[in-house]
GROMACS .gro file of C-alpha atoms in nm:
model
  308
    1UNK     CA    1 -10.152  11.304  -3.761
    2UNK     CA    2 -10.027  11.102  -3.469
    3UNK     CA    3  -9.810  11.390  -3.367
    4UNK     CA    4 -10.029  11.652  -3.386
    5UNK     CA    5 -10.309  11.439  -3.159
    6UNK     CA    6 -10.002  11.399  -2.871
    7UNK     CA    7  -9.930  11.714  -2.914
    8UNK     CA    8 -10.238  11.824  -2.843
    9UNK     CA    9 -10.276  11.591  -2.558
   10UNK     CA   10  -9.979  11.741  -2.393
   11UNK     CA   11 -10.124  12.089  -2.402
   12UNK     CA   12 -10.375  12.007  -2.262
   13UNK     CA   13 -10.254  11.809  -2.000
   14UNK     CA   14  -9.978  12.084  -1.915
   15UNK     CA   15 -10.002  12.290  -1.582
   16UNK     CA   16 -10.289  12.504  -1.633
   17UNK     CA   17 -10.082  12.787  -1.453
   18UNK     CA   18  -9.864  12.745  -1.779
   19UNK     CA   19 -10.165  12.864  -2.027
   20UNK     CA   20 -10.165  13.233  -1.847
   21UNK     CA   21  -9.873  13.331  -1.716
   22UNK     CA   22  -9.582  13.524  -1.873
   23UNK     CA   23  -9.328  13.351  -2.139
   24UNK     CA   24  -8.989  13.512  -2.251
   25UNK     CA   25  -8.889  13.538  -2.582
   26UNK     CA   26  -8.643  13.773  -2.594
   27UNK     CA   27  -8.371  13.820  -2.306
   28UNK     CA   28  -8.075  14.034  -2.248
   29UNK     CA   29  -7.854  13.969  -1.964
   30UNK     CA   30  -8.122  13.801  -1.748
   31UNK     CA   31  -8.403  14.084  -1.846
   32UNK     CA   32  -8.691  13.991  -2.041
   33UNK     CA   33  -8.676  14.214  -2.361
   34UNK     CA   34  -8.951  14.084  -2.531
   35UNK     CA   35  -9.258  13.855  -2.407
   36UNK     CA   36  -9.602  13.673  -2.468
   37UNK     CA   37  -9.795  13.954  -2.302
   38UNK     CA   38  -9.587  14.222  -2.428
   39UNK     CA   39  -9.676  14.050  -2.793
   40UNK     CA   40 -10.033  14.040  -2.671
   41UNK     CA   41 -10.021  14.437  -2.558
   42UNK     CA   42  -9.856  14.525  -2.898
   43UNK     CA   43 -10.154  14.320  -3.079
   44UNK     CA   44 -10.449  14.454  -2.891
   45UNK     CA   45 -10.280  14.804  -2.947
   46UNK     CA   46 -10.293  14.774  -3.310
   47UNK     CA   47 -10.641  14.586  -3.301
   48UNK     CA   48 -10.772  14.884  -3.102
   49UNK     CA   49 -10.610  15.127  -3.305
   50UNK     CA   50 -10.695  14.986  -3.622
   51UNK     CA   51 -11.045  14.924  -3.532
   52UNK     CA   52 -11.083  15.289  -3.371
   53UNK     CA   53 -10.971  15.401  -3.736
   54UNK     CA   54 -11.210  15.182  -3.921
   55UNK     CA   55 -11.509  15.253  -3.685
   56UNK     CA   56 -11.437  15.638  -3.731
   57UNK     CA   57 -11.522  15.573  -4.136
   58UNK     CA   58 -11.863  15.359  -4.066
   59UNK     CA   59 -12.017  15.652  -3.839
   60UNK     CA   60 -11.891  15.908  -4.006
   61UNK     CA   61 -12.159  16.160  -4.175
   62UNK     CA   62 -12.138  16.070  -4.554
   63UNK     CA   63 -12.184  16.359  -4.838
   64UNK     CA   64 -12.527  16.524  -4.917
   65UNK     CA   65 -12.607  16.368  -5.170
   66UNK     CA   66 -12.716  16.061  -4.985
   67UNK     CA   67 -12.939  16.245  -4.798
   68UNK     CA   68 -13.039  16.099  -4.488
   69UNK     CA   69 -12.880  15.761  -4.536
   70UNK     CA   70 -12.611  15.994  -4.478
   71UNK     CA   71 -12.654  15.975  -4.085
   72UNK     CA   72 -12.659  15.575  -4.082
   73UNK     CA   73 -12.360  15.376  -3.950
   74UNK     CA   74 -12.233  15.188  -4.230
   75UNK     CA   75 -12.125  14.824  -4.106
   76UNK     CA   76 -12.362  14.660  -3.879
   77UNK     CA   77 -12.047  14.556  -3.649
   78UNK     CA   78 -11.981  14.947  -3.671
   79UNK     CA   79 -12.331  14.985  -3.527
   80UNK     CA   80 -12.324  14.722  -3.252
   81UNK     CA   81 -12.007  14.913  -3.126
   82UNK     CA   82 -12.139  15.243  -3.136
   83UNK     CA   83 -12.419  15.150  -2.983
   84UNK     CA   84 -12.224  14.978  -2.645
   85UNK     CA   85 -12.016  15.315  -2.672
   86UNK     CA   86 -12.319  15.542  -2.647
   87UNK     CA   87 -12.482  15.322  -2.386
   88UNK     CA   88 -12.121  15.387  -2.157
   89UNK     CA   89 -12.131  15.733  -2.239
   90UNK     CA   90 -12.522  15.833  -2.173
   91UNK     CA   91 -12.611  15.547  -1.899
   92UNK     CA   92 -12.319  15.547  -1.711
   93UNK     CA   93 -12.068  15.816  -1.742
   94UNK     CA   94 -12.298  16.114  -1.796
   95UNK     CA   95 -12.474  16.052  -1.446
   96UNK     CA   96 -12.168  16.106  -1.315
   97UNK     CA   97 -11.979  16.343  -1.482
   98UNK     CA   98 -12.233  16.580  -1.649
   99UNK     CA   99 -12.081  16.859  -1.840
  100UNK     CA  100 -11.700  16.704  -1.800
  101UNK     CA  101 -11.796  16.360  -1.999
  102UNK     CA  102 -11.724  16.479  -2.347
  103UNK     CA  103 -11.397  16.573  -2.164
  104UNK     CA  104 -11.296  16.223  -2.034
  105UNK     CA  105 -11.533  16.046  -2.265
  106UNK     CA  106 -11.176  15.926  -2.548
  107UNK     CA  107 -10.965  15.816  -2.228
  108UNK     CA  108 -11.251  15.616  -2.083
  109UNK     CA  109 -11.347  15.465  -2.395
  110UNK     CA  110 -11.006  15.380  -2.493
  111UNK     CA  111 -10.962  15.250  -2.137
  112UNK     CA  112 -11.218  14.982  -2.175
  113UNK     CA  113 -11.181  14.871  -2.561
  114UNK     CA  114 -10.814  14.822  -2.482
  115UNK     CA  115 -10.855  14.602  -2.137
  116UNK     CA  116 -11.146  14.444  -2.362
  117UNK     CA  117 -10.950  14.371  -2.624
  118UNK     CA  118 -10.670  14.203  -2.448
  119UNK     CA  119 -10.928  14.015  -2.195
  120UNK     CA  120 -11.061  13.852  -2.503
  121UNK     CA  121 -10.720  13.771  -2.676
  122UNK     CA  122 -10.647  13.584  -2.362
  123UNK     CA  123 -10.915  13.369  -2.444
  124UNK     CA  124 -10.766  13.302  -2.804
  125UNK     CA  125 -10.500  13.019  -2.783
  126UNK     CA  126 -10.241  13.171  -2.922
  127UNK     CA  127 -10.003  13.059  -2.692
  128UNK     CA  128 -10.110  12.695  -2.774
  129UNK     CA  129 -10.118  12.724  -3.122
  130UNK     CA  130  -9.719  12.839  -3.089
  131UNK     CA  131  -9.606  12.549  -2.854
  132UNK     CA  132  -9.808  12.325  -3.123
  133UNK     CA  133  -9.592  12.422  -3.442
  134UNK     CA  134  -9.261  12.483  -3.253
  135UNK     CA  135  -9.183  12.236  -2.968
  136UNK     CA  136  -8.913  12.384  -2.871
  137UNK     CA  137  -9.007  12.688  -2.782
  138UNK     CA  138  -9.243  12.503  -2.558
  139UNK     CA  139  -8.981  12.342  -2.407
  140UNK     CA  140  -8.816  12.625  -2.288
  141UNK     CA  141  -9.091  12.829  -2.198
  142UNK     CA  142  -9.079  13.122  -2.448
  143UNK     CA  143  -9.339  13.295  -2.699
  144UNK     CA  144  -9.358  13.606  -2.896
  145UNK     CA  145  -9.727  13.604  -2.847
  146UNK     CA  146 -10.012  13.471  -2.657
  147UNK     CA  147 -10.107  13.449  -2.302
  148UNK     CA  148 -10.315  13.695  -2.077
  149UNK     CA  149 -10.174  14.055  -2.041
  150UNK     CA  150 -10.442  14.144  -1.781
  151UNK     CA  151 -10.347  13.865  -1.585
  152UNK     CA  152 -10.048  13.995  -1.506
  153UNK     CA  153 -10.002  14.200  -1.237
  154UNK     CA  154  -9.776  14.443  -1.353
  155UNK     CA  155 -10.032  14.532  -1.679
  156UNK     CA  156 -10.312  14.584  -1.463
  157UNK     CA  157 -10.104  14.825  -1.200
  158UNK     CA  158  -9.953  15.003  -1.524
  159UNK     CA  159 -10.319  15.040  -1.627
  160UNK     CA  160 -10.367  15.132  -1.237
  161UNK     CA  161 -10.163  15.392  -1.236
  162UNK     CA  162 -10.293  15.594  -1.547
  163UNK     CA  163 -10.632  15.567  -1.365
  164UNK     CA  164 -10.501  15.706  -1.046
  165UNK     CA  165 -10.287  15.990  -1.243
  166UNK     CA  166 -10.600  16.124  -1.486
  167UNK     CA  167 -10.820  16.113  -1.165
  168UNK     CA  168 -10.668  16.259  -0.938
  169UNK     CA  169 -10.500  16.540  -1.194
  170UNK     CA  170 -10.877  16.569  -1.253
  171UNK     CA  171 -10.972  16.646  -0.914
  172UNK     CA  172 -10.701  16.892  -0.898
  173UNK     CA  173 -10.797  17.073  -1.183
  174UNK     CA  174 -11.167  17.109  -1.100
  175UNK     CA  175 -11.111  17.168  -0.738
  176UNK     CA  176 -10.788  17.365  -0.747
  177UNK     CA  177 -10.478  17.278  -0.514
  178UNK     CA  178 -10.677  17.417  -0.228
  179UNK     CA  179 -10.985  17.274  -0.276
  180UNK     CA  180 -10.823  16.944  -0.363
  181UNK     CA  181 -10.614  16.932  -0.029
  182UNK     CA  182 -10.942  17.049   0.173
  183UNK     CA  183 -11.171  16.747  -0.031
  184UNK     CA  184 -10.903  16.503   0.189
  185UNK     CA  185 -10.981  16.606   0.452
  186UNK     CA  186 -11.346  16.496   0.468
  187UNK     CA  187 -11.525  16.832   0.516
  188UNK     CA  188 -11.400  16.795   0.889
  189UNK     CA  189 -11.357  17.204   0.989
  190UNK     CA  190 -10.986  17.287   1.007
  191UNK     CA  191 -11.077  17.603   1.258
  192UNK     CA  192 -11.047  17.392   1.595
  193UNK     CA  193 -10.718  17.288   1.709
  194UNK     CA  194 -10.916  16.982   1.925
  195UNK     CA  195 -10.980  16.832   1.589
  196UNK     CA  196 -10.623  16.882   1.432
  197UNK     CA  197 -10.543  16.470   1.487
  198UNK     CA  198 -10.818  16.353   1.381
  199UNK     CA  199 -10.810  16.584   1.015
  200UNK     CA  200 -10.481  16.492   0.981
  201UNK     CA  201 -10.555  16.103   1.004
  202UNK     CA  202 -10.854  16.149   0.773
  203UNK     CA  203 -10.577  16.327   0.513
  204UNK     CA  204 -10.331  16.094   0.570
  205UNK     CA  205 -10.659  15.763   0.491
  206UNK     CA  206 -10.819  16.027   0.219
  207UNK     CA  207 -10.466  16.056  -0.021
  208UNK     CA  208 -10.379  15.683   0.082
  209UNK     CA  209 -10.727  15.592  -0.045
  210UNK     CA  210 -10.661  15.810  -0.358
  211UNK     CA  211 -10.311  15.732  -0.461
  212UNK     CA  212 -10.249  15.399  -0.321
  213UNK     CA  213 -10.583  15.167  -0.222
  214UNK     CA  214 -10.752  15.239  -0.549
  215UNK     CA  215 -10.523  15.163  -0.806
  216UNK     CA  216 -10.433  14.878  -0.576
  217UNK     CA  217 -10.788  14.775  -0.608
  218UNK     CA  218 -10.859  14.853  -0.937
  219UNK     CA  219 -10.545  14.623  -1.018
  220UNK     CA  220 -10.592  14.340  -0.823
  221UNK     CA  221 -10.973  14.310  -0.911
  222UNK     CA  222 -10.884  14.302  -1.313
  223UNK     CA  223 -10.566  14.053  -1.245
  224UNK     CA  224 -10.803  13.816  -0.974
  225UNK     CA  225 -11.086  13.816  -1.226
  226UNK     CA  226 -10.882  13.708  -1.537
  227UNK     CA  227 -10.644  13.454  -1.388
  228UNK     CA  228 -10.898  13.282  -1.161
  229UNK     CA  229 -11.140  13.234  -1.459
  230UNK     CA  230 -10.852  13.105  -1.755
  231UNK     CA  231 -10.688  12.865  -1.504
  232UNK     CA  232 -11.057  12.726  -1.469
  233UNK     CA  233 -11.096  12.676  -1.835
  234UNK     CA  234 -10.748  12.524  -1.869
  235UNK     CA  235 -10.780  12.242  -1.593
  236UNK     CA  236 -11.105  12.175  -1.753
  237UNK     CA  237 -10.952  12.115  -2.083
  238UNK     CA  238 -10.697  11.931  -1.932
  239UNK     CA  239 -10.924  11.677  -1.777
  240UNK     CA  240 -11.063  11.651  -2.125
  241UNK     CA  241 -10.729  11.562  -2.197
  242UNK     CA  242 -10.665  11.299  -1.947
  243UNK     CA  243 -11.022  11.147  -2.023
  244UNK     CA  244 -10.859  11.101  -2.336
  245UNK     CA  245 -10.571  10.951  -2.217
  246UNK     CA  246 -10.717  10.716  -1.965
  247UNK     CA  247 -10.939  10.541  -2.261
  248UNK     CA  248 -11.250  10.330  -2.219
  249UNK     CA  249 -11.623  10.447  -2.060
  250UNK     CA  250 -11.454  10.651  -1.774
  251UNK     CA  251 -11.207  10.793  -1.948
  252UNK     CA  252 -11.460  10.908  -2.226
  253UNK     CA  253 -11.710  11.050  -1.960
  254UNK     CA  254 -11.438  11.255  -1.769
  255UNK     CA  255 -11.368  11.425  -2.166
  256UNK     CA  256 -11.737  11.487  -2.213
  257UNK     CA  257 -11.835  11.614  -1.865
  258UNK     CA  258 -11.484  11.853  -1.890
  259UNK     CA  259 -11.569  11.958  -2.265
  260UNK     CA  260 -11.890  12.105  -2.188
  261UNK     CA  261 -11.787  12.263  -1.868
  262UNK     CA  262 -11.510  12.403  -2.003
  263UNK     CA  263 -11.759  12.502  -2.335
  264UNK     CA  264 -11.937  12.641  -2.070
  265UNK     CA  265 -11.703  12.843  -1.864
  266UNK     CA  266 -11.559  12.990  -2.190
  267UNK     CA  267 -11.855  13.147  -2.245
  268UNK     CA  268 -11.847  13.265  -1.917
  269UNK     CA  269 -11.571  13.433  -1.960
  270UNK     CA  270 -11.638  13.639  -2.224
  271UNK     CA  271 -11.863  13.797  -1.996
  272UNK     CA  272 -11.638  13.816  -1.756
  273UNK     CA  273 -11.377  13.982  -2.052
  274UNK     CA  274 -11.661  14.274  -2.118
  275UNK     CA  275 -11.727  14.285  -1.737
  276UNK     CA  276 -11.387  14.355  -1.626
  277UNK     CA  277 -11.356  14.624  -1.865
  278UNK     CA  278 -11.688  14.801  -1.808
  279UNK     CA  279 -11.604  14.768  -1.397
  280UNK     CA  280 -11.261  14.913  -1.469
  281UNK     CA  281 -11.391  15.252  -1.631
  282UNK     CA  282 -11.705  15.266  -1.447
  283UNK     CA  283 -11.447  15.261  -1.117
  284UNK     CA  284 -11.231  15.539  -1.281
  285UNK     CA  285 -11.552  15.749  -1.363
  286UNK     CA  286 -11.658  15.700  -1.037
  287UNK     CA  287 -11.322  15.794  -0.897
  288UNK     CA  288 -11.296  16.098  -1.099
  289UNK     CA  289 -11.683  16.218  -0.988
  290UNK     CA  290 -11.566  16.192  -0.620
  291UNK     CA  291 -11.302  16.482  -0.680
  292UNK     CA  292 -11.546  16.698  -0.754
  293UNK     CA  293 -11.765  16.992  -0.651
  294UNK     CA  294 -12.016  16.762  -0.427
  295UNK     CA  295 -12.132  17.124  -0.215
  296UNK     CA  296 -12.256  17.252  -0.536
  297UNK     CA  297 -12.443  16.948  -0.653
  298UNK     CA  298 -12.588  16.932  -0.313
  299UNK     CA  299 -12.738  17.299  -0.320
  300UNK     CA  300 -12.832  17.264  -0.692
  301UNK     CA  301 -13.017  16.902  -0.547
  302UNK     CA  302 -13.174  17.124  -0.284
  303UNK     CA  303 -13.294  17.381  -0.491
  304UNK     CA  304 -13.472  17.162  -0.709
  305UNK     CA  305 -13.669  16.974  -0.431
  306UNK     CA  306 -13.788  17.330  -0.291
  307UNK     CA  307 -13.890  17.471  -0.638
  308UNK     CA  308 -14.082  17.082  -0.635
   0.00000   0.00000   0.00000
């Protein structure tokens, strides 16, 4: 019992960088093979596709013979998912999209379950739980699991990059290659040779914006966000940890004042897990509305203020 209270102690006292970042498991002539966050990816893959599979079977429409029961979501979990994946659909992709959101609807729902999925798993202390049974992986760093895969930086630029290559393969599909190359240049009229430099520096800002500052952005905010918030909640537990350590009145209010902080900030941060997510998509929606036929949602604006 001994043991398992210092081991615990020493956990919690560790570098709080320690509880997010990236652990080999598995190397091969210096390259990391296999990882914590890879583990993690792997895990909220299968929890994601798993739980797509399952979810499928509670909304489904049942037989007949059940008559209108047959409409009802059978799980109430089911339901409390369906109903935060109708409220993305009809509140905040349909404004933007209108008749393409059935189109992009599976990739933007997948796009937030999975970051969800994995924001949350970095809250689960896996990687703890690991270092607690098997010191010596601790000791040298290494874990098949556990960690935060969207605080790394390479996760969230991978994730980056499939937002900036359905978006903009988007725009070129509803705009054609033409209308696409025109939309960067910022409805500045190509006809007068006096305004040749400045078109071409608005193309050359417009595709820097689109292929390089927002998936930039998009994966900075999401890594930012996640590591900021678990490196709170670990120094926090590890004051609760030294308070423990240190003994006697001080030592005991330094544990309670970090525990419920830290109880405190957890919470937070499951917020922060289902924010992250929702301002991930909602960016990519937004991103794939702005290559997009803005003239004729103008004139169709227009025409329904005159016939008003």
């Amino acid at each position: 019992m001994n043991a398992i209270l210092e081991s615990a102690l020493i956990i919690a006292a560790a570098d709080p960088v320690d509880h997010v970042v990236n652990h080999k498991f598995w190397t091969v002539n210096g390259y990391w093979i296999w990882s914590g966050h890879l583990g993690n990816l792997l895990l909220a893959a299968i929890i994601v596709v798993a739980g797509g599979l399952w979810f499928a079977k509670q909304v489904e429409t049942g037989p007949e013979s059940q008559g209108n029961d047959r409409f009802l979501t059978k799980n109430r979990f089911a339901h409390m998912i369906e109903a935060l994946a109708v409220y993305l659909r009809d509140e905040m992709v349909q404004p933007l999209l209108h008749e393409r959101t059935e189109r992009f609807m599976p990739f933007l729902w997948t796009l937030f379950f999975f970051i969800l999925v994995n924001n949350l798993l970095g809250l689960v202390p896996i990687l703890d739980m690991i270092h607690l049974i098997s010191p010596d992986l601790k000791k040298a760093h290494a874990a098949p699991f556990g960690g935060t895969p969207t605080q790394n930086l390479a996760i969230t630029a991978a994730l980056a990059l499939f937002s900036v290559v359905v978006f903009n393969i988007a725009g070129i599909k509803e705009l054609g290659i033409k209308g696409y190359l025109e939309h960067q240049t910022g409805g500045l009229p190509l006809g007068n040779p006096l305004l040749w430099p400045v078109v071409a520096l608005v193309f050359i800002i417009e595709v820097a914006g689109n292929l390089l500052i927002k998936p930039i952005a998009l994966a900075i905010r999401l890594f930012a966000n996640m590591t900021a918030g678990h490196i709170l909640v670990a120094t926090l537990f590890g004051f609760v940890g030294a308070g423990v350590e240190l003994g006697g009145l001080a030592g005991t209010t330094v544990s309670a004042v970090s525990f419920v902080g830290a109880i405190a900030i957890y919470f937070l941060e499951i917020f922060v897990a289902f924010l992250q997510a929702f301002v991930f998509m909602f960016l990519t929606t937004v991103f794939i509305s702005l290559l997009s036929h803005h003239g004729d949602e103008h004139e169709h604006h227009d025409s329904s203020v005159a016939h008003a």
